Amino acid sequence: MNPIETILEKYPVAIVDGALATELERRGCDLNDALWSAKVLMEQPELIHQVHLDYFYAGADLAITASYQATVEGFARKGLNRDAALDLMKKSVQIAQAARDEFWSDEINRTDRARPLIAASVGPYGAFLADGSEYRGDYGLTEQELIDFHRPRVEALIASGADLLACETIPCLIEAQALVKLLSEFPNTFAWFCFSAKDGEHISNGEKITDCAKWLDQIPQVAAIGINCSSPLYIPSLIREIKKNTDKPVIVYPNSGEIYDPGANTWYGETSCDAFGKQSKEWFENGAVIIGGCCRTTPDHIREVRNWARGKHGLI
Ligand SMILES: [Zn+2]
């Protein structure tokens, strides 16, 4: 069974957590490193644990692990051999599980809640390249090459007992297709598939989100279809395009609304948690049922989602 259904049976919305990097930086981590997640997993795992906990307290039903950039090839650049790299990937899941168990062990935290799930992050091939192709998808790799690239991490994450996989920030359909083929080797595992989008109709490499949704709709192991790491402005239209092509749950966790300037490696533009909260309610009204935040979102953003989705004045 699709594990997210355990939450959606109880509540109209399942809440995803927010950005990990933003919170780690706030706690003093220097993430100015293409493989920052490896660095933090090795040197300061307790900070990742704390960020997961903060998101559970803010209302997250789904924690995404710190394995987005974790790859055998990438970690080799940090001097890690294959076994050490695979161990770090597993560790990313164990940290989230330990935070979830700590949160859930307190009876107060179980009031009006579903037990949070751990979604193991599978970032795109381009996240390992760290050259911007993550948002273009112009890898020039075949489906088989993408399967071979993704296999060790997917194996490690599934072996670690994650509740499902979060295949996220996917810029091109061929990468989703490669991941689906790989997933079929693990028939008991579900995964959500989230693309990054360049506007209200197209994913990053220019393919139509409707075609992606249509293709994924036929795959039983796909737990949800949606968008992450994109401007919140595109989200309502993208949700409608997805919904035209599937009855699967629609998932969205866009960025805060600030805009990234890759040249200057900075974010600009205005955003507020309050505005994010209001927008997130519109995503629900457009048909999304799994909602959270990506880059630059914080526990305060997730709390804003929780405020309308749960509790006294919310839907429940
Ligand atoms: Zn993002």
PDB file of C-alpha atoms and ligand atoms in Angstrom:
ATOM      1  CA  MET A   1       0.000   0.000   0.000  1.00  0.00           C
ATOM      2  CA  ASN A   2       1.071   3.559  -0.707  1.00  0.00           C
ATOM      3  CA  PRO A   3       2.445   4.637   2.701  1.00  0.00           C
ATOM      4  CA  ILE A   4       1.238   8.233   2.298  1.00  0.00           C
ATOM      5  CA  GLU A   5      -2.327   6.908   2.215  1.00  0.00           C
ATOM      6  CA  THR A   6      -1.999   6.172   5.945  1.00  0.00           C
ATOM      7  CA  ILE A   7      -1.863   9.946   6.436  1.00  0.00           C
ATOM      8  CA  LEU A   8      -4.333  10.904   3.712  1.00  0.00           C
ATOM      9  CA  GLU A   9      -6.924   8.506   5.143  1.00  0.00           C
ATOM     10  CA  LYS A  10      -6.902  10.569   8.338  1.00  0.00           C
ATOM     11  CA  TYR A  11      -6.321  14.083   7.035  1.00  0.00           C
ATOM     12  CA  PRO A  12      -7.055  15.963   3.814  1.00  0.00           C
ATOM     13  CA  VAL A  13      -3.441  17.147   3.577  1.00  0.00           C
ATOM     14  CA  ALA A  14      -0.119  15.429   4.295  1.00  0.00           C
ATOM     15  CA  ILE A  15       2.509  18.000   5.254  1.00  0.00           C
ATOM     16  CA  VAL A  16       6.065  17.776   3.884  1.00  0.00           C
ATOM     17  CA  ASP A  17       8.967  19.431   5.709  1.00  0.00           C
ATOM     18  CA  GLY A  18      10.962  22.435   4.434  1.00  0.00           C
ATOM     19  CA  ALA A  19      14.555  23.128   3.429  1.00  0.00           C
ATOM     20  CA  LEU A  20      17.385  21.396   5.208  1.00  0.00           C
ATOM     21  CA  ALA A  21      20.222  23.591   3.941  1.00  0.00           C
ATOM     22  CA  THR A  22      18.645  26.879   5.032  1.00  0.00           C
ATOM     23  CA  GLU A  23      18.217  25.591   8.570  1.00  0.00           C
ATOM     24  CA  LEU A  24      21.709  24.127   8.759  1.00  0.00           C
ATOM     25  CA  GLU A  25      23.187  27.443   7.658  1.00  0.00           C
ATOM     26  CA  ARG A  26      21.178  29.203  10.325  1.00  0.00           C
ATOM     27  CA  ARG A  27      22.866  26.906  12.815  1.00  0.00           C
ATOM     28  CA  GLY A  28      26.288  27.953  11.605  1.00  0.00           C
ATOM     29  CA  CYS A  29      27.109  25.275   9.025  1.00  0.00           C
ATOM     30  CA  ASP A  30      29.237  26.438   6.137  1.00  0.00           C
ATOM     31  CA  LEU A  31      27.574  24.790   3.156  1.00  0.00           C
ATOM     32  CA  ASN A  32      29.744  26.471   0.563  1.00  0.00           C
ATOM     33  CA  ASP A  33      30.829  23.128  -0.795  1.00  0.00           C
ATOM     34  CA  ALA A  34      29.370  21.205  -3.720  1.00  0.00           C
ATOM     35  CA  LEU A  35      29.000  18.196  -1.433  1.00  0.00           C
ATOM     36  CA  TRP A  36      27.886  19.922   1.726  1.00  0.00           C
ATOM     37  CA  SER A  37      25.531  17.122   2.716  1.00  0.00           C
ATOM     38  CA  ALA A  38      28.448  14.661   2.875  1.00  0.00           C
ATOM     39  CA  LYS A  39      30.340  17.109   5.028  1.00  0.00           C
ATOM     40  CA  VAL A  40      27.488  17.614   7.478  1.00  0.00           C
ATOM     41  CA  LEU A  41      26.548  13.914   7.554  1.00  0.00           C
ATOM     42  CA  MET A  42      30.139  13.114   8.489  1.00  0.00           C
ATOM     43  CA  GLU A  43      30.955  15.986  10.797  1.00  0.00           C
ATOM     44  CA  GLN A  44      27.716  17.277  12.342  1.00  0.00           C
ATOM     45  CA  PRO A  45      24.955  14.660  12.079  1.00  0.00           C
ATOM     46  CA  GLU A  46      23.390  15.985  15.315  1.00  0.00           C
ATOM     47  CA  LEU A  47      22.472  19.208  13.507  1.00  0.00           C
ATOM     48  CA  ILE A  48      20.556  17.282  10.842  1.00  0.00           C
ATOM     49  CA  HIS A  49      18.773  15.393  13.628  1.00  0.00           C
ATOM     50  CA  GLN A  50      17.791  18.709  15.227  1.00  0.00           C
ATOM     51  CA  VAL A  51      16.449  20.163  11.957  1.00  0.00           C
ATOM     52  CA  HIS A  52      14.302  17.057  11.378  1.00  0.00           C
ATOM     53  CA  LEU A  53      12.950  17.391  14.928  1.00  0.00           C
ATOM     54  CA  ASP A  54      12.134  21.079  14.405  1.00  0.00           C
ATOM     55  CA  TYR A  55      10.138  20.215  11.289  1.00  0.00           C
ATOM     56  CA  PHE A  56       8.185  17.505  13.119  1.00  0.00           C
ATOM     57  CA  TYR A  57       7.323  20.040  15.805  1.00  0.00           C
ATOM     58  CA  ALA A  58       6.284  22.502  13.097  1.00  0.00           C
ATOM     59  CA  GLY A  59       3.820  19.922  11.773  1.00  0.00           C
ATOM     60  CA  ALA A  60       5.641  17.875   9.119  1.00  0.00           C
ATOM     61  CA  ASP A  61       4.215  14.415   8.435  1.00  0.00           C
ATOM     62  CA  LEU A  62       6.964  13.619   5.950  1.00  0.00           C
ATOM     63  CA  ALA A  63      10.690  14.167   6.519  1.00  0.00           C
ATOM     64  CA  ILE A  64      12.993  14.217   3.509  1.00  0.00           C
ATOM     65  CA  THR A  65      16.453  12.803   4.255  1.00  0.00           C
ATOM     66  CA  ALA A  66      19.811  14.502   3.683  1.00  0.00           C
ATOM     67  CA  SER A  67      20.681  12.229   0.757  1.00  0.00           C
ATOM     68  CA  TYR A  68      19.777  14.580  -2.111  1.00  0.00           C
ATOM     69  CA  GLN A  69      23.382  14.941  -3.260  1.00  0.00           C
ATOM     70  CA  ALA A  70      24.641  11.693  -1.804  1.00  0.00           C
ATOM     71  CA  THR A  71      26.179   9.567  -4.547  1.00  0.00           C
ATOM     72  CA  VAL A  72      29.029   7.097  -4.741  1.00  0.00           C
ATOM     73  CA  GLU A  73      30.762   9.205  -7.419  1.00  0.00           C
ATOM     74  CA  GLY A  74      30.279  12.470  -5.550  1.00  0.00           C
ATOM     75  CA  PHE A  75      31.458  11.158  -2.216  1.00  0.00           C
ATOM     76  CA  ALA A  76      34.530   9.640  -3.904  1.00  0.00           C
ATOM     77  CA  ARG A  77      35.589  13.231  -4.525  1.00  0.00           C
ATOM     78  CA  LYS A  78      35.586  13.675  -0.766  1.00  0.00           C
ATOM     79  CA  GLY A  79      37.933  10.706  -0.508  1.00  0.00           C
ATOM     80  CA  LEU A  80      35.235   8.224   0.537  1.00  0.00           C
ATOM     81  CA  ASN A  81      35.279   4.721  -0.831  1.00  0.00           C
ATOM     82  CA  ARG A  82      32.124   2.991  -1.996  1.00  0.00           C
ATOM     83  CA  ASP A  83      31.266   1.365   1.340  1.00  0.00           C
ATOM     84  CA  ALA A  84      31.784   4.587   3.274  1.00  0.00           C
ATOM     85  CA  ALA A  85      29.580   6.455   0.786  1.00  0.00           C
ATOM     86  CA  LEU A  86      26.818   3.857   1.057  1.00  0.00           C
ATOM     87  CA  ASP A  87      27.054   3.991   4.851  1.00  0.00           C
ATOM     88  CA  LEU A  88      26.564   7.771   4.794  1.00  0.00           C
ATOM     89  CA  MET A  89      23.475   7.389   2.621  1.00  0.00           C
ATOM     90  CA  LYS A  90      22.048   4.893   5.113  1.00  0.00           C
ATOM     91  CA  LYS A  91      23.012   7.221   7.933  1.00  0.00           C
ATOM     92  CA  SER A  92      20.915  10.000   6.388  1.00  0.00           C
ATOM     93  CA  VAL A  93      17.856   7.750   6.787  1.00  0.00           C
ATOM     94  CA  GLN A  94      18.848   6.593  10.285  1.00  0.00           C
ATOM     95  CA  ILE A  95      19.182  10.209  11.470  1.00  0.00           C
ATOM     96  CA  ALA A  96      15.667  11.024  10.263  1.00  0.00           C
ATOM     97  CA  GLN A  97      14.271   7.816  11.775  1.00  0.00           C
ATOM     98  CA  ALA A  98      15.890   8.562  15.137  1.00  0.00           C
ATOM     99  CA  ALA A  99      14.450  12.100  15.132  1.00  0.00           C
ATOM    100  CA  ARG A 100      11.017  10.738  14.191  1.00  0.00           C
ATOM    101  CA  ASP A 101      11.166   8.099  16.961  1.00  0.00           C
ATOM    102  CA  GLU A 102      12.256  10.690  19.518  1.00  0.00           C
ATOM    103  CA  PHE A 103       9.384  12.951  18.494  1.00  0.00           C
ATOM    104  CA  TRP A 104       6.866  10.124  18.482  1.00  0.00           C
ATOM    105  CA  SER A 105       7.954   8.745  21.885  1.00  0.00           C
ATOM    106  CA  ASP A 106       6.346  11.756  23.581  1.00  0.00           C
ATOM    107  CA  GLU A 107       2.620  11.205  23.961  1.00  0.00           C
ATOM    108  CA  ILE A 108       1.875  14.936  23.649  1.00  0.00           C
ATOM    109  CA  ASN A 109       3.271  14.880  20.115  1.00  0.00           C
ATOM    110  CA  ARG A 110       0.902  12.103  19.071  1.00  0.00           C
ATOM    111  CA  THR A 111      -2.221  14.210  19.606  1.00  0.00           C
ATOM    112  CA  ASP A 112      -4.052  14.823  16.328  1.00  0.00           C
ATOM    113  CA  ARG A 113      -1.128  13.491  14.359  1.00  0.00           C
ATOM    114  CA  ALA A 114      -0.201  10.594  12.128  1.00  0.00           C
ATOM    115  CA  ARG A 115       3.179   8.979  12.767  1.00  0.00           C
ATOM    116  CA  PRO A 116       5.567  10.860  10.471  1.00  0.00           C
ATOM    117  CA  LEU A 117       7.121   9.007   7.554  1.00  0.00           C
ATOM    118  CA  ILE A 118      10.683   9.104   6.274  1.00  0.00           C
ATOM    119  CA  ALA A 119      11.058   9.840   2.561  1.00  0.00           C
ATOM    120  CA  ALA A 120      14.590   9.111   1.363  1.00  0.00           C
ATOM    121  CA  SER A 121      15.741  11.796  -1.031  1.00  0.00           C
ATOM    122  CA  VAL A 122      16.943  10.778  -4.478  1.00  0.00           C
ATOM    123  CA  GLY A 123      18.253  13.904  -6.175  1.00  0.00           C
ATOM    124  CA  PRO A 124      18.751  14.087  -9.943  1.00  0.00           C
ATOM    125  CA  TYR A 125      21.978  13.209 -11.744  1.00  0.00           C
ATOM    126  CA  GLY A 126      22.652  16.931 -12.169  1.00  0.00           C
ATOM    127  CA  ALA A 127      22.769  17.494  -8.400  1.00  0.00           C
ATOM    128  CA  PHE A 128      25.914  15.384  -8.340  1.00  0.00           C
ATOM    129  CA  LEU A 129      27.423  17.339 -11.242  1.00  0.00           C
ATOM    130  CA  ALA A 130      26.671  20.598  -9.367  1.00  0.00           C
ATOM    131  CA  ASP A 131      27.003  22.536 -12.644  1.00  0.00           C
ATOM    132  CA  GLY A 132      23.441  23.802 -13.002  1.00  0.00           C
ATOM    133  CA  SER A 133      22.337  20.902 -15.231  1.00  0.00           C
ATOM    134  CA  GLU A 134      20.180  19.880 -12.294  1.00  0.00           C
ATOM    135  CA  TYR A 135      17.743  22.517 -13.584  1.00  0.00           C
ATOM    136  CA  ARG A 136      18.251  21.887 -17.298  1.00  0.00           C
ATOM    137  CA  GLY A 137      18.361  18.122 -17.638  1.00  0.00           C
ATOM    138  CA  ASP A 138      20.699  18.249 -20.622  1.00  0.00           C
ATOM    139  CA  TYR A 139      22.852  15.367 -19.434  1.00  0.00           C
ATOM    140  CA  GLY A 140      23.096  13.491 -22.702  1.00  0.00           C
ATOM    141  CA  LEU A 141      22.911  10.183 -20.830  1.00  0.00           C
ATOM    142  CA  THR A 142      20.895   7.162 -21.875  1.00  0.00           C
ATOM    143  CA  GLU A 143      18.196   5.667 -19.684  1.00  0.00           C
ATOM    144  CA  GLN A 144      20.509   2.751 -18.870  1.00  0.00           C
ATOM    145  CA  GLU A 145      23.324   5.087 -17.838  1.00  0.00           C
ATOM    146  CA  LEU A 146      20.928   6.905 -15.539  1.00  0.00           C
ATOM    147  CA  ILE A 147      19.747   3.593 -14.051  1.00  0.00           C
ATOM    148  CA  ASP A 148      23.364   2.577 -13.392  1.00  0.00           C
ATOM    149  CA  PHE A 149      24.076   5.937 -11.772  1.00  0.00           C
ATOM    150  CA  HIS A 150      21.065   5.775  -9.461  1.00  0.00           C
ATOM    151  CA  ARG A 151      21.197   2.079  -8.515  1.00  0.00           C
ATOM    152  CA  PRO A 152      23.682   2.076  -5.564  1.00  0.00           C
ATOM    153  CA  ARG A 153      21.955   4.905  -3.706  1.00  0.00           C
ATOM    154  CA  VAL A 154      18.443   3.581  -4.318  1.00  0.00           C
ATOM    155  CA  GLU A 155      19.576   0.165  -3.043  1.00  0.00           C
ATOM    156  CA  ALA A 156      21.180   1.675   0.065  1.00  0.00           C
ATOM    157  CA  LEU A 157      18.203   3.905   0.873  1.00  0.00           C
ATOM    158  CA  ILE A 158      15.722   1.055   0.522  1.00  0.00           C
ATOM    159  CA  ALA A 159      17.931  -1.246   2.634  1.00  0.00           C
ATOM    160  CA  SER A 160      17.966   1.393   5.372  1.00  0.00           C
ATOM    161  CA  GLY A 161      14.219   1.022   5.893  1.00  0.00           C
ATOM    162  CA  ALA A 162      12.978   4.380   4.622  1.00  0.00           C
ATOM    163  CA  ASP A 163       9.183   4.432   4.273  1.00  0.00           C
ATOM    164  CA  LEU A 164       9.385   5.546   0.652  1.00  0.00           C
ATOM    165  CA  LEU A 165      11.669   7.340  -1.800  1.00  0.00           C
ATOM    166  CA  ALA A 166      11.422  11.022  -2.686  1.00  0.00           C
ATOM    167  CA  CYS A 167      12.600  11.252  -6.294  1.00  0.00           C
ATOM    168  CA  GLU A 168      12.859  15.017  -6.484  1.00  0.00           C
ATOM    169  CA  THR A 169      13.875  18.035  -8.554  1.00  0.00           C
ATOM    170  CA  ILE A 170      13.810  15.864 -11.664  1.00  0.00           C
ATOM    171  CA  PRO A 171      14.420  18.046 -14.736  1.00  0.00           C
ATOM    172  CA  CYS A 172      13.554  15.582 -17.532  1.00  0.00           C
ATOM    173  CA  LEU A 173      11.158  12.704 -18.126  1.00  0.00           C
ATOM    174  CA  ILE A 174      13.911  10.236 -19.104  1.00  0.00           C
ATOM    175  CA  GLU A 175      15.326  10.450 -15.583  1.00  0.00           C
ATOM    176  CA  ALA A 176      11.906   9.685 -14.068  1.00  0.00           C
ATOM    177  CA  GLN A 177      11.570   6.766 -16.472  1.00  0.00           C
ATOM    178  CA  ALA A 178      15.009   5.460 -15.484  1.00  0.00           C
ATOM    179  CA  LEU A 179      14.076   5.681 -11.800  1.00  0.00           C
ATOM    180  CA  VAL A 180      10.766   3.897 -12.404  1.00  0.00           C
ATOM    181  CA  LYS A 181      12.586   1.050 -14.171  1.00  0.00           C
ATOM    182  CA  LEU A 182      15.043   0.805 -11.313  1.00  0.00           C
ATOM    183  CA  LEU A 183      12.206   0.894  -8.771  1.00  0.00           C
ATOM    184  CA  SER A 184      10.582  -2.106 -10.439  1.00  0.00           C
ATOM    185  CA  GLU A 185      13.511  -4.158  -9.091  1.00  0.00           C
ATOM    186  CA  PHE A 186      12.178  -3.338  -5.607  1.00  0.00           C
ATOM    187  CA  PRO A 187       8.472  -4.132  -5.978  1.00  0.00           C
ATOM    188  CA  ASN A 188       7.569  -3.374  -2.341  1.00  0.00           C
ATOM    189  CA  THR A 189       8.879   0.201  -2.437  1.00  0.00           C
ATOM    190  CA  PHE A 190       6.877   3.296  -3.298  1.00  0.00           C
ATOM    191  CA  ALA A 191       8.315   6.606  -4.476  1.00  0.00           C
ATOM    192  CA  TRP A 192       6.988  10.052  -5.176  1.00  0.00           C
ATOM    193  CA  PHE A 193       8.134  11.837  -8.314  1.00  0.00           C
ATOM    194  CA  CYS A 194       8.589  15.590  -8.268  1.00  0.00           C
ATOM    195  CA  PHE A 195       9.858  17.612 -11.199  1.00  0.00           C
ATOM    196  CA  SER A 196      11.355  21.087 -11.228  1.00  0.00           C
ATOM    197  CA  ALA A 197       9.426  23.459 -13.494  1.00  0.00           C
ATOM    198  CA  LYS A 198      10.364  26.432 -15.650  1.00  0.00           C
ATOM    199  CA  ASP A 199       6.821  27.830 -15.955  1.00  0.00           C
ATOM    200  CA  GLY A 200       3.212  26.838 -15.337  1.00  0.00           C
ATOM    201  CA  GLU A 201       3.188  24.059 -17.961  1.00  0.00           C
ATOM    202  CA  HIS A 202       6.713  22.787 -18.520  1.00  0.00           C
ATOM    203  CA  ILE A 203       9.354  21.006 -16.469  1.00  0.00           C
ATOM    204  CA  SER A 204      12.913  22.330 -16.497  1.00  0.00           C
ATOM    205  CA  ASN A 205      14.062  20.804 -19.785  1.00  0.00           C
ATOM    206  CA  GLY A 206      10.936  22.028 -21.597  1.00  0.00           C
ATOM    207  CA  GLU A 207       8.854  18.853 -21.623  1.00  0.00           C
ATOM    208  CA  LYS A 208       5.178  19.227 -20.720  1.00  0.00           C
ATOM    209  CA  ILE A 209       4.187  18.325 -17.182  1.00  0.00           C
ATOM    210  CA  THR A 210       0.988  16.805 -18.586  1.00  0.00           C
ATOM    211  CA  ASP A 211       3.048  14.239 -20.521  1.00  0.00           C
ATOM    212  CA  CYS A 212       5.096  13.418 -17.420  1.00  0.00           C
ATOM    213  CA  ALA A 213       1.968  12.983 -15.286  1.00  0.00           C
ATOM    214  CA  LYS A 214       0.321  10.850 -17.964  1.00  0.00           C
ATOM    215  CA  TRP A 215       3.333   8.540 -18.156  1.00  0.00           C
ATOM    216  CA  LEU A 216       3.732   8.174 -14.370  1.00  0.00           C
ATOM    217  CA  ASP A 217       0.009   7.643 -13.809  1.00  0.00           C
ATOM    218  CA  GLN A 218       0.245   4.079 -15.142  1.00  0.00           C
ATOM    219  CA  ILE A 219       2.955   3.013 -12.652  1.00  0.00           C
ATOM    220  CA  PRO A 220       1.563   1.361  -9.492  1.00  0.00           C
ATOM    221  CA  GLN A 221       4.669   2.107  -7.386  1.00  0.00           C
ATOM    222  CA  VAL A 222       4.331   5.864  -7.926  1.00  0.00           C
ATOM    223  CA  ALA A 223       2.960   7.214  -4.637  1.00  0.00           C
ATOM    224  CA  ALA A 224       2.413  10.794  -5.798  1.00  0.00           C
ATOM    225  CA  ILE A 225       3.227  13.093  -8.719  1.00  0.00           C
ATOM    226  CA  GLY A 226       4.171  16.735  -8.455  1.00  0.00           C
ATOM    227  CA  ILE A 227       6.603  19.625  -8.383  1.00  0.00           C
ATOM    228  CA  ASN A 228       9.327  20.833  -6.051  1.00  0.00           C
ATOM    229  CA  CYS A 229      12.183  23.353  -6.095  1.00  0.00           C
ATOM    230  CA  SER A 230      10.324  25.777  -8.363  1.00  0.00           C
ATOM    231  CA  SER A 231       8.686  29.180  -8.046  1.00  0.00           C
ATOM    232  CA  PRO A 232       5.449  29.114  -6.026  1.00  0.00           C
ATOM    233  CA  LEU A 233       3.910  31.288  -8.768  1.00  0.00           C
ATOM    234  CA  TYR A 234       3.834  28.390 -11.254  1.00  0.00           C
ATOM    235  CA  ILE A 235       2.300  25.916  -8.844  1.00  0.00           C
ATOM    236  CA  PRO A 236      -1.490  26.399  -9.265  1.00  0.00           C
ATOM    237  CA  SER A 237      -1.299  25.935 -13.033  1.00  0.00           C
ATOM    238  CA  LEU A 238       1.042  22.938 -12.743  1.00  0.00           C
ATOM    239  CA  ILE A 239      -1.285  21.256 -10.237  1.00  0.00           C
ATOM    240  CA  ARG A 240      -4.205  21.623 -12.660  1.00  0.00           C
ATOM    241  CA  GLU A 241      -2.141  20.183 -15.522  1.00  0.00           C
ATOM    242  CA  ILE A 242      -1.139  17.187 -13.413  1.00  0.00           C
ATOM    243  CA  LYS A 243      -4.646  16.586 -12.146  1.00  0.00           C
ATOM    244  CA  LYS A 244      -5.986  16.392 -15.690  1.00  0.00           C
ATOM    245  CA  ASN A 245      -3.870  13.268 -16.163  1.00  0.00           C
ATOM    246  CA  THR A 246      -3.916  11.338 -12.919  1.00  0.00           C
ATOM    247  CA  ASP A 247      -5.948  10.387  -9.865  1.00  0.00           C
ATOM    248  CA  LYS A 248      -2.785   9.834  -7.848  1.00  0.00           C
ATOM    249  CA  PRO A 249      -2.129  12.293  -4.996  1.00  0.00           C
ATOM    250  CA  VAL A 250      -0.562  15.534  -6.225  1.00  0.00           C
ATOM    251  CA  ILE A 251       2.454  16.734  -4.242  1.00  0.00           C
ATOM    252  CA  VAL A 252       3.958  20.226  -4.274  1.00  0.00           C
ATOM    253  CA  TYR A 253       6.800  21.689  -2.226  1.00  0.00           C
ATOM    254  CA  PRO A 254       8.100  24.733  -4.062  1.00  0.00           C
ATOM    255  CA  ASN A 255      10.734  27.237  -2.983  1.00  0.00           C
ATOM    256  CA  SER A 256       9.928  30.117  -0.645  1.00  0.00           C
ATOM    257  CA  GLY A 257       9.433  32.608  -3.467  1.00  0.00           C
ATOM    258  CA  GLU A 258      12.890  34.138  -3.355  1.00  0.00           C
ATOM    259  CA  ILE A 259      14.776  33.781  -6.614  1.00  0.00           C
ATOM    260  CA  TYR A 260      18.193  32.194  -7.004  1.00  0.00           C
ATOM    261  CA  ASP A 261      20.893  33.972  -8.994  1.00  0.00           C
ATOM    262  CA  PRO A 262      23.380  31.223  -9.946  1.00  0.00           C
ATOM    263  CA  GLY A 263      25.973  33.760 -11.143  1.00  0.00           C
ATOM    264  CA  ALA A 264      26.136  35.527  -7.806  1.00  0.00           C
ATOM    265  CA  ASN A 265      25.262  32.389  -5.800  1.00  0.00           C
ATOM    266  CA  THR A 266      22.686  34.402  -3.842  1.00  0.00           C
ATOM    267  CA  TRP A 267      18.923  34.666  -3.394  1.00  0.00           C
ATOM    268  CA  TYR A 268      16.959  37.848  -3.949  1.00  0.00           C
ATOM    269  CA  GLY A 269      13.355  39.030  -3.835  1.00  0.00           C
ATOM    270  CA  GLU A 270      10.834  39.295  -1.058  1.00  0.00           C
ATOM    271  CA  THR A 271       8.912  36.518   0.594  1.00  0.00           C
ATOM    272  CA  SER A 272       7.160  35.945   3.882  1.00  0.00           C
ATOM    273  CA  CYS A 273       6.014  32.891   5.772  1.00  0.00           C
ATOM    274  CA  ASP A 274       2.552  34.392   5.919  1.00  0.00           C
ATOM    275  CA  ALA A 275       2.353  34.744   2.111  1.00  0.00           C
ATOM    276  CA  PHE A 276       3.654  31.198   1.698  1.00  0.00           C
ATOM    277  CA  GLY A 277       0.922  29.964   4.026  1.00  0.00           C
ATOM    278  CA  LYS A 278      -1.772  31.702   1.978  1.00  0.00           C
ATOM    279  CA  GLN A 279      -0.350  30.398  -1.302  1.00  0.00           C
ATOM    280  CA  SER A 280      -0.136  26.874   0.077  1.00  0.00           C
ATOM    281  CA  LYS A 281      -3.852  26.933   0.816  1.00  0.00           C
ATOM    282  CA  GLU A 282      -4.481  27.855  -2.830  1.00  0.00           C
ATOM    283  CA  TRP A 283      -2.434  24.813  -3.864  1.00  0.00           C
ATOM    284  CA  PHE A 284      -4.786  22.669  -1.803  1.00  0.00           C
ATOM    285  CA  GLU A 285      -7.806  24.366  -3.397  1.00  0.00           C
ATOM    286  CA  ASN A 286      -6.320  23.560  -6.802  1.00  0.00           C
ATOM    287  CA  GLY A 287      -6.024  19.887  -5.891  1.00  0.00           C
ATOM    288  CA  ALA A 288      -2.669  19.230  -4.201  1.00  0.00           C
ATOM    289  CA  VAL A 289      -2.924  17.037  -1.087  1.00  0.00           C
ATOM    290  CA  ILE A 290       0.752  16.683  -0.109  1.00  0.00           C
ATOM    291  CA  ILE A 291       2.231  20.109   0.586  1.00  0.00           C
ATOM    292  CA  GLY A 292       5.489  21.513   1.977  1.00  0.00           C
ATOM    293  CA  GLY A 293       8.493  23.651   1.095  1.00  0.00           C
ATOM    294  CA  CYS A 294      11.814  23.405  -0.735  1.00  0.00           C
ATOM    295  CA  CYS A 295      14.697  25.906  -0.929  1.00  0.00           C
ATOM    296  CA  ARG A 296      14.676  28.779   1.583  1.00  0.00           C
ATOM    297  CA  THR A 297      11.643  27.520   3.467  1.00  0.00           C
ATOM    298  CA  THR A 298      11.880  27.087   7.249  1.00  0.00           C
ATOM    299  CA  PRO A 299       9.885  25.505  10.087  1.00  0.00           C
ATOM    300  CA  ASP A 300       7.921  28.790  10.215  1.00  0.00           C
ATOM    301  CA  HIS A 301       6.752  28.229   6.630  1.00  0.00           C
ATOM    302  CA  ILE A 302       5.662  24.688   7.495  1.00  0.00           C
ATOM    303  CA  ARG A 303       3.871  25.960  10.598  1.00  0.00           C
ATOM    304  CA  GLU A 304       1.859  28.278   8.317  1.00  0.00           C
ATOM    305  CA  VAL A 305       0.774  25.272   6.265  1.00  0.00           C
ATOM    306  CA  ARG A 306      -0.135  23.360   9.408  1.00  0.00           C
ATOM    307  CA  ASN A 307      -2.168  26.311  10.708  1.00  0.00           C
ATOM    308  CA  TRP A 308      -4.742  26.058   7.939  1.00  0.00           C
ATOM    309  CA  ALA A 309      -4.450  22.333   7.295  1.00  0.00           C
ATOM    310  CA  ARG A 310      -4.826  21.128  10.885  1.00  0.00           C
ATOM    311  CA  GLY A 311      -6.132  22.161  14.238  1.00  0.00           C
ATOM    312  CA  LYS A 312      -8.872  24.385  15.573  1.00  0.00           C
ATOM    313  CA  HIS A 313      -9.299  26.766  12.696  1.00  0.00           C
ATOM    314  CA  GLY A 314      -8.148  24.453   9.958  1.00  0.00           C
ATOM    315  CA  LEU A 315      -9.804  21.818   7.842  1.00  0.00           C
ATOM    316  CA  ILE A 316      -9.982  19.292  10.660  1.00  0.00           C
TER     317      ILE A 316
HETATM  318 ZN    ZN B   1      14.806  23.441  -3.702  1.00  0.00          ZN
END
